[in-house]
Coordinates of C-alpha atoms in Angstrom, one line a residue:
M1 CA 109.8 107.3 96.1
A2 CA 112.5 105.7 94.6
S3 CA 114.7 103.3 96.1
D4 CA 117.8 102.7 94.7
T5 CA 121.2 101.2 95.0
G6 CA 123.2 104.3 93.6
S7 CA 123.0 103.3 90.3
D8 CA 120.7 105.9 88.8
I9 CA 122.1 109.0 91.0
Q10 CA 125.2 109.7 89.2
P11 CA 126.4 113.7 89.1
K12 CA 125.8 115.6 86.2
E13 CA 127.3 119.0 85.7
V14 CA 124.5 121.6 85.5
S15 CA 125.7 124.9 83.4
L16 CA 123.9 128.0 84.4
D17 CA 123.9 129.6 81.0
N18 CA 122.1 126.0 79.9
M19 CA 119.9 124.9 82.4
G20 CA 116.4 124.2 80.7
L21 CA 114.7 126.4 82.1
E22 CA 111.0 127.2 80.9
I23 CA 110.7 130.5 81.5
L24 CA 107.1 132.1 81.2
L25 CA 106.3 135.8 80.9
E26 CA 103.1 137.9 81.8
G27 CA 102.0 141.2 81.7
P28 CA 100.0 143.3 83.1
E29 CA 96.0 142.6 82.1
G30 CA 97.5 139.8 79.7
K31 CA 99.6 141.7 77.4
D32 CA 102.0 139.1 75.6
F33 CA 105.4 139.7 76.2
K34 CA 106.4 135.9 74.3
D35 CA 108.5 137.9 71.9
Q36 CA 110.5 140.1 74.3
P37 CA 113.9 140.8 72.8
K38 CA 116.5 139.3 74.7
L39 CA 120.0 139.5 75.2
G40 CA 123.0 137.8 72.9
T41 CA 123.9 134.8 75.0
N42 CA 127.4 134.3 73.7
S43 CA 129.3 136.7 76.1
A44 CA 129.0 138.6 79.0
D45 CA 129.6 141.6 77.0
S46 CA 125.8 141.9 76.8
L47 CA 125.3 142.2 80.4
T48 CA 126.8 145.8 80.9
S49 CA 127.7 148.7 78.8
R50 CA 130.4 149.7 81.7
K51 CA 133.8 148.2 80.9
A52 CA 135.0 148.5 84.5
I53 CA 132.0 146.1 85.6
L54 CA 132.4 143.9 82.7
T55 CA 135.9 143.6 83.7
G56 CA 134.3 142.5 87.5
L57 CA 132.2 140.1 85.8
Y58 CA 135.2 138.2 84.0
F59 CA 137.0 138.9 87.0
M60 CA 133.5 136.9 88.6
N61 CA 134.1 134.5 86.1
Y62 CA 130.8 135.6 84.5
R63 CA 131.2 134.2 80.4
K64 CA 127.5 134.6 79.5
P65 CA 124.2 135.4 80.4
S66 CA 122.0 133.2 82.1
K67 CA 118.8 132.3 81.0
V68 CA 116.9 134.4 83.9
Q69 CA 119.4 137.5 83.2
A70 CA 119.1 137.4 79.5
T71 CA 115.2 137.4 79.7
A72 CA 114.9 139.7 82.9
L73 CA 117.4 142.4 82.5
P74 CA 116.0 144.3 78.7
L75 CA 112.6 144.4 80.9
I76 CA 114.4 146.3 83.6
L77 CA 116.3 148.6 81.5
K78 CA 113.1 149.3 80.0
G79 CA 111.6 150.8 83.5
H80 CA 109.0 147.4 83.9
N81 CA 108.3 146.9 87.3
L82 CA 109.1 142.9 87.7
L83 CA 108.0 140.2 89.8
C84 CA 110.7 137.7 89.0
Q85 CA 110.6 133.9 89.8
S86 CA 114.3 132.4 89.6
Q87 CA 115.4 129.4 91.5
T88 CA 118.6 129.7 93.3
G89 CA 121.9 129.7 91.6
T90 CA 121.0 131.0 88.2
G91 CA 122.2 134.6 88.7
K92 CA 119.1 136.7 90.1
T93 CA 121.4 138.1 92.5
A94 CA 123.7 139.5 89.5
C95 CA 120.5 140.2 87.3
Y96 CA 119.2 142.7 89.8
A97 CA 123.1 144.0 91.1
L98 CA 123.6 145.3 87.6
A99 CA 119.7 146.5 87.6
M100 CA 121.2 148.8 90.4
I101 CA 124.8 149.6 88.8
H102 CA 122.9 150.6 85.7
M103 CA 120.8 153.5 87.8
V104 CA 123.4 154.9 89.0
D105 CA 124.8 158.7 88.1
V106 CA 128.3 158.8 90.3
K107 CA 128.5 162.2 90.4
L108 CA 125.5 162.7 92.8
N109 CA 126.6 161.0 95.8
K110 CA 122.9 160.4 96.9
P111 CA 121.2 157.1 97.4
Q112 CA 119.6 156.0 94.2
A113 CA 119.0 152.1 94.4
L114 CA 117.9 150.5 97.7
C115 CA 117.9 146.6 98.0
I116 CA 115.9 144.9 100.8
A117 CA 116.8 141.8 102.2
P118 CA 115.2 139.5 105.2
T119 CA 118.2 138.9 106.9
R120 CA 121.7 140.5 108.0
E121 CA 123.6 137.6 106.6
L122 CA 121.7 137.9 103.2
A123 CA 122.3 141.9 103.2
R124 CA 125.9 141.4 103.9
Q125 CA 126.4 138.6 101.2
I126 CA 124.4 141.3 99.0
I127 CA 126.9 144.0 99.5
G128 CA 129.8 142.3 99.7
Y129 CA 128.7 141.1 96.0
I130 CA 128.5 144.2 94.8
N131 CA 131.4 145.3 96.1
T132 CA 133.1 142.7 94.1
L133 CA 131.3 143.4 91.1
C134 CA 132.5 147.3 91.0
R135 CA 135.8 146.4 92.3
F136 CA 137.5 147.6 89.2
D137 CA 134.7 150.7 89.1
G138 CA 135.9 153.0 91.6
E139 CA 133.3 155.4 91.5
I140 CA 130.0 153.4 92.9
C141 CA 129.8 153.5 96.4
T142 CA 127.7 150.9 98.6
E143 CA 126.0 151.5 101.9
L144 CA 125.1 148.4 104.7
A145 CA 121.6 149.1 107.1
I146 CA 121.9 146.2 108.9
P147 CA 121.6 146.0 113.0
G148 CA 124.8 146.7 114.3
Q149 CA 126.2 148.7 111.6
I150 CA 125.2 152.0 112.7
D151 CA 125.7 154.0 115.4
K152 CA 122.1 154.6 117.0
K153 CA 122.9 158.2 117.5
S154 CA 124.0 159.2 114.0
R155 CA 121.6 161.3 111.9
M156 CA 124.9 161.6 108.8
P157 CA 123.1 160.7 105.7
F158 CA 123.9 158.0 103.2
E159 CA 126.3 159.5 100.6
G160 CA 126.5 156.1 99.1
H161 CA 124.8 155.2 95.4
I162 CA 123.4 151.9 96.1
V163 CA 122.1 151.0 100.0
V164 CA 121.5 147.4 100.8
G165 CA 119.7 146.8 104.4
T166 CA 116.9 144.7 106.5
P167 CA 113.5 146.2 106.4
G168 CA 113.7 147.2 110.3
T169 CA 117.1 149.3 110.2
V170 CA 116.2 150.6 106.8
V171 CA 112.9 152.1 108.3
D172 CA 115.0 153.6 111.2
C173 CA 117.6 154.9 108.5
L174 CA 114.1 156.6 106.8
N175 CA 113.1 158.0 110.3
R176 CA 116.7 159.4 110.8
K177 CA 116.5 160.7 107.4
I178 CA 120.2 158.8 106.9
I179 CA 118.2 157.2 103.9
Q180 CA 117.2 160.5 102.2
T181 CA 115.1 159.4 99.5
E182 CA 114.3 162.0 96.7
H183 CA 116.7 160.8 94.4
L184 CA 115.8 156.6 94.7
K185 CA 115.4 155.2 90.9
I186 CA 114.8 151.7 91.6
L187 CA 113.7 149.3 94.7
I188 CA 114.6 145.7 94.8
M189 CA 113.2 143.3 97.6
D190 CA 115.1 140.3 97.6
E191 CA 113.5 136.6 99.1
A192 CA 110.3 138.9 98.3
D193 CA 107.8 135.8 99.8
N194 CA 109.8 135.8 103.1
L195 CA 109.7 139.4 103.4
L196 CA 106.1 139.8 102.7
E197 CA 105.0 136.7 104.7
M198 CA 107.0 136.7 107.5
Q199 CA 105.5 138.0 110.8
G200 CA 106.6 141.8 111.0
L201 CA 108.9 141.6 107.9
G202 CA 105.8 142.4 105.7
D203 CA 104.6 145.4 108.3
Q204 CA 108.2 146.9 107.7
A205 CA 108.3 146.3 104.1
S206 CA 105.6 148.1 103.6
R207 CA 106.4 150.9 105.5
V208 CA 109.5 151.1 103.4
R209 CA 107.5 151.2 100.1
S210 CA 105.3 153.6 101.2
R211 CA 108.2 155.8 101.9
M212 CA 109.4 155.5 98.2
P213 CA 109.1 158.2 95.5
K214 CA 105.9 157.6 93.5
S215 CA 108.0 157.2 90.0
I216 CA 110.2 154.3 91.6
Q217 CA 110.8 151.4 89.7
V218 CA 110.2 148.4 92.0
L219 CA 112.1 144.8 91.4
L220 CA 110.5 142.0 93.6
F221 CA 112.8 138.8 93.3
S222 CA 112.9 135.2 94.7
A223 CA 113.0 131.5 93.8
T224 CA 109.1 130.9 94.9
F225 CA 105.9 133.2 95.0
S226 CA 102.9 131.7 96.6
E227 CA 99.7 132.9 95.0
N228 CA 99.0 135.2 97.9
V229 CA 102.1 136.9 97.2
V230 CA 101.6 137.1 93.8
N231 CA 98.5 139.4 94.8
Y232 CA 100.0 141.3 97.2
A233 CA 103.2 142.1 95.0
A234 CA 100.2 143.8 92.7
T235 CA 100.2 147.2 95.4
F236 CA 104.1 146.7 95.6
A237 CA 105.1 146.9 91.6
P238 CA 102.1 147.9 90.4
G239 CA 101.5 146.9 86.5
A240 CA 104.4 144.5 87.0
I241 CA 105.7 141.6 84.5
K242 CA 105.7 138.6 85.7
L243 CA 108.3 136.0 85.0
T244 CA 108.0 132.8 86.7
L245 CA 109.0 129.6 86.1
E246 CA 106.6 126.3 86.1
R247 CA 106.7 124.5 89.1
H248 CA 108.6 121.1 88.2
E249 CA 111.4 123.4 87.2
L250 CA 112.0 124.5 90.5
T251 CA 113.8 122.0 92.2
M252 CA 117.4 122.2 91.2
K253 CA 118.6 120.0 88.4
G254 CA 122.1 119.4 89.7
I255 CA 121.1 117.9 93.1
K256 CA 120.1 114.4 93.7
Q257 CA 117.8 114.1 96.4
I258 CA 118.4 111.4 98.9
Y259 CA 116.6 110.3 101.9
I260 CA 117.1 107.6 104.7
D261 CA 114.7 105.8 106.7
C262 CA 115.7 105.9 110.3
K263 CA 114.2 103.7 113.1
D264 CA 113.8 106.6 115.4
E265 CA 114.7 110.1 116.5
E266 CA 118.0 108.5 118.2
D267 CA 118.6 106.4 115.3
K268 CA 118.7 109.4 113.3
Y269 CA 121.8 110.4 115.5
R270 CA 123.2 107.1 115.0
V271 CA 122.8 107.7 111.2
L272 CA 124.0 111.5 111.1
V273 CA 127.5 110.2 112.9
D274 CA 127.9 107.5 110.6
L275 CA 128.1 109.9 107.5
Y276 CA 130.6 112.3 108.7
H277 CA 132.6 109.1 109.9
T278 CA 132.1 107.6 106.8
M279 CA 132.8 110.3 103.8
C280 CA 134.7 113.1 103.0
V281 CA 132.4 115.6 102.6
G282 CA 133.6 118.9 102.1
S283 CA 131.4 121.7 103.2
S284 CA 128.0 120.8 104.6
I285 CA 125.0 122.1 106.5
I286 CA 122.6 120.4 108.7
F287 CA 119.4 122.3 109.3
V288 CA 117.5 121.4 112.4
K289 CA 113.8 122.3 113.7
K290 CA 114.6 124.7 116.5
R291 CA 117.9 126.0 118.2
V292 CA 118.1 123.8 121.5
N293 CA 118.3 121.0 118.5
A294 CA 121.1 122.9 116.6
N295 CA 122.7 122.5 120.1
Q296 CA 122.1 119.6 121.3
I297 CA 123.7 117.7 118.2
A298 CA 126.6 120.1 118.1
E299 CA 127.6 119.1 121.5
R300 CA 127.2 115.6 121.1
M301 CA 129.0 115.4 117.4
R302 CA 131.9 117.5 119.4
A303 CA 131.9 115.0 122.4
D304 CA 132.3 112.0 119.3
G305 CA 135.0 114.2 117.7
H306 CA 133.5 116.1 115.0
V307 CA 134.6 120.0 114.3
V308 CA 131.5 121.5 113.7
A309 CA 129.9 125.2 114.0
V310 CA 126.8 126.3 115.3
L311 CA 124.5 129.3 113.6
H312 CA 121.1 130.9 114.9
S313 CA 119.3 133.7 115.9
A314 CA 119.8 133.6 119.9
L315 CA 123.8 133.8 119.3
D316 CA 124.9 136.3 121.7
S317 CA 125.7 139.1 119.3
V318 CA 125.3 140.0 115.6
A319 CA 129.2 139.8 115.6
E320 CA 129.6 136.2 116.4
R321 CA 127.1 135.0 113.5
D322 CA 128.9 137.5 111.2
E323 CA 132.1 135.7 112.1
I324 CA 130.8 132.3 112.2
I325 CA 129.1 132.7 108.6
D326 CA 132.3 134.0 107.3
A327 CA 134.5 131.4 109.1
F328 CA 132.7 128.6 107.0
R329 CA 132.2 130.4 103.7
R330 CA 135.8 130.4 103.7
G331 CA 136.2 127.1 104.7
R332 CA 138.2 128.1 108.1
Y333 CA 136.2 125.0 109.8
K334 CA 138.6 122.0 109.6
S335 CA 135.4 120.0 108.8
K336 CA 133.3 122.7 107.4
V337 CA 130.1 121.7 109.4
L338 CA 127.3 123.9 109.9
I339 CA 124.4 123.3 112.0
T340 CA 121.6 125.9 111.6
T341 CA 118.1 126.5 111.7
N342 CA 116.0 128.0 108.8
L343 CA 118.3 131.5 109.2
L344 CA 120.2 130.3 106.4
A345 CA 117.9 128.4 104.2
R346 CA 117.3 131.3 102.0
G347 CA 119.8 132.8 99.8
I348 CA 123.4 132.3 101.2
D349 CA 125.7 130.8 98.9
V350 CA 128.8 128.9 99.4
A351 CA 130.0 127.6 96.1
T352 CA 131.5 124.8 98.1
T353 CA 128.6 123.6 100.0
S354 CA 128.6 120.2 98.4
L355 CA 125.9 118.1 101.2
V356 CA 122.9 119.2 102.7
I357 CA 121.3 117.4 105.4
N358 CA 117.4 117.9 106.6
Y359 CA 118.1 116.3 109.8
D360 CA 114.5 117.8 110.7
L361 CA 111.9 118.2 107.5
P362 CA 110.7 121.6 107.7
R363 CA 107.5 123.0 108.9
M364 CA 104.7 125.2 108.4
V365 CA 102.9 127.1 111.8
D366 CA 100.1 124.5 111.1
D367 CA 102.4 121.6 111.2
S368 CA 102.2 121.2 107.2
P369 CA 105.0 120.1 105.2
D370 CA 107.4 123.6 104.2
Y371 CA 107.7 123.4 100.4
V372 CA 109.1 126.6 100.0
T373 CA 112.2 126.2 102.8
Y374 CA 112.4 122.8 101.2
L375 CA 113.6 123.9 98.1
H376 CA 115.3 126.5 99.7
R377 CA 117.1 124.5 102.0
I378 CA 118.9 122.1 99.5
G379 CA 119.5 124.9 97.5
R380 CA 122.3 125.5 99.8
T381 CA 124.1 122.9 97.4
G382 CA 124.3 122.6 93.6
R383 CA 125.4 126.2 93.2
F384 CA 127.3 127.8 90.3
G385 CA 127.5 125.1 88.0
R386 CA 128.4 122.9 90.7
S387 CA 126.8 119.4 92.0
G388 CA 125.3 118.5 95.3
V389 CA 123.7 116.3 97.4
S390 CA 120.6 116.7 99.9
V391 CA 119.6 113.7 102.6
S392 CA 116.6 114.1 104.6
F393 CA 115.6 112.0 107.1
V394 CA 112.6 110.1 108.3
H395 CA 112.2 108.2 111.0
D396 CA 108.2 107.4 111.9
K397 CA 104.9 107.5 109.5
R398 CA 104.3 111.5 109.5
S399 CA 107.5 112.4 108.1
W400 CA 107.5 109.9 105.6
E401 CA 104.4 111.2 104.5
E402 CA 105.7 114.7 104.8
L403 CA 108.1 113.6 102.1
K404 CA 106.2 112.0 100.5
Q405 CA 104.2 115.3 99.6
I406 CA 107.2 117.2 98.9
Q407 CA 108.2 114.7 96.3
A408 CA 104.5 114.8 94.6
Y409 CA 104.8 119.1 95.0
Y410 CA 107.3 119.2 92.9
G411 CA 107.4 116.3 91.0
V412 CA 111.0 115.0 91.1
P413 CA 112.1 111.3 92.7
I414 CA 113.7 111.6 95.7
H415 CA 116.0 108.3 96.5
L416 CA 116.1 105.7 99.0
I417 CA 119.4 104.8 100.5
P418 CA 118.9 102.3 103.2
A419 CA 121.0 103.2 106.1
D420 CA 122.7 100.2 106.2
H421 CA 124.3 101.1 103.0
I422 CA 126.2 104.3 103.4
E423 CA 129.0 103.3 101.5
V424 CA 126.6 104.3 98.0
L425 CA 126.0 107.5 99.8
E426 CA 129.7 107.5 100.1
N427 CA 130.6 106.7 96.3
L428 CA 128.2 109.5 95.3
M429 CA 129.4 112.2 97.0
K430 CA 133.5 111.3 95.9
L431 CA 131.9 111.6 92.2
I432 CA 130.2 114.6 92.7
L433 CA 133.1 116.6 94.7
K434 CA 135.3 115.1 91.8
N435 CA 133.0 116.7 88.9
N436 CA 132.9 120.0 91.4
V437 CA 136.6 120.0 91.7
E438 CA 136.7 119.7 87.2
V439 CA 134.2 122.9 87.2
A440 CA 135.9 124.8 89.8
A441 CA 138.9 124.0 87.4
R442 CA 137.5 125.1 84.3
Y443 CA 135.6 128.3 85.6
G444 CA 138.3 129.3 88.0
S445 CA 137.1 129.7 92.2
M446 CA 133.8 131.5 92.2
N447 CA 134.3 131.1 96.5
K448 CA 137.0 133.4 96.7
S449 CA 135.3 136.8 95.0
R450 CA 131.7 135.9 94.9
H451 CA 130.9 135.6 99.1
A452 CA 133.5 138.0 100.6
P453 CA 132.2 140.4 103.4
P454 CA 131.5 143.6 102.8
G455 CA 135.1 145.7 102.1
E456 CA 137.0 142.2 102.2
A457 CA 136.3 141.2 98.5
E458 CA 139.1 139.6 97.8

C-alpha cells in the first residue's frame, strides 16, 4: 500500500456526467448491444417527456444525464429486463425512478410500479426522492410499505401509483391484498445483491417476485453483483440485459482512500479522538463491526466532549431510527458524527458527508474481507460530484492483510498517513471541504431536496 505525506492525495472534483466510466452491455445469448442508442447527454430534457417531472429534475439540480442514465433508460423504456451494476452516486436512483414514473397511468388509481429495498431507511429515502421529483406534478401518488408504517389490522388497498417497501412488509401487504398486483407493470429491486444474498431477504424477495404478473418488467440495480447473484437473477429477470462496470471502475474516483496504522485496539480509539479534536470534518460516519462497539465508542466520545449519534438495528423503535437518520441528514447534530454498523453501508445518501471511518474493517461471515461492504461504506462520501475521504484503521497483522487484499481486489491505492502526522489529513480535509463548498455553490445545495424523508421534501 502507498505511503504518503499528502502530496499525492489532493482532492479533485468529480462530475456525475463525466465520470470516465467504462460501461459494458451484454444481451441474452451473447446479443451485442454495443451500438444501442443512448440519450442525449447535453440536457436533462432527454430524461423525461413530462414537463412537471422535468421541472422536478431541474429543481433537484439535474442538468444532464449521467452515463448510466443515458445508457440504461433507453433499454428500460423499450421494455427490456435489466441487471444494472452502477457505483453509488452515479444516478441509478433517478434512473429507476424515472422508469417507474414513465409507466404510470395517472387516471388509474392502482399500484403500477413496485420498488423493493433491503432496509426501511433506504425505502424511506427512495420514496422521499420520488416525492421530490414529482413535487410539481400533482397527479402521481406514492405509497410506503415498511415496518411500522401500516396498521396491522388494515386491509385498505393502496391507491398510489408507485409503491416502495421492504421485502417482509411487501409480502404482508400482498397477503392482505393491500398491494393489488393486476396492474403492476414494473418491479424494481434496489441493492439487489443484498436482497438476494442476506438471510431471509432472499426468500422474501422470491415470494414477492412469484406474486407478480408474468408480463412484468424487472429491473435489478446494485453497485455490485457477485457471480452467484448474476446467475440467480436469471430467474428474476429472464433475458435481462446486463449493464456492468469493470472491477477497477467500482471504487469511487472522488474518494481519497487513507489508512492509519494503530498500535492496538485501544490506540484505535486514541487516534479516533485525536482526529476529531484536530480536524473540522463536517458530516462523518464511523463504521464499527458490532452494535456493542458502537454504543461503547459513543459513550467514550461523549465523555470526551463530542456530540455523536448512534444508529443500529437494536434501537428501541423504528421511529427512533427514523428520527436519528433524519436529524443527521439535515445536520441537526452539532458535530454531525454518526456511529453505525453496516445498517447504513448501502444506499443512504447524505451529500454533505465528507469523511467515512472504517474503525473496524468489514468481514464476511467466514471472516474473510468483505469487499462489497467496503465499497458501500466508502461510497457514503464523495457523492454527487463532491470529494470525500475514507480512513481505515489497521492495528494488527490480520487487519493489515485484510486491507492489502481490499486494495488488490479493486486495484486502487490506499495511502498511509502516520498516526503522528494527523495534520496531513487535516490539510486534506480542509481542501475537501473547500472543494465541496465550491461544488455546492455551482450546482446548488442538493441536500435540501434530494434527501427529505417522505412527505417532507423541502
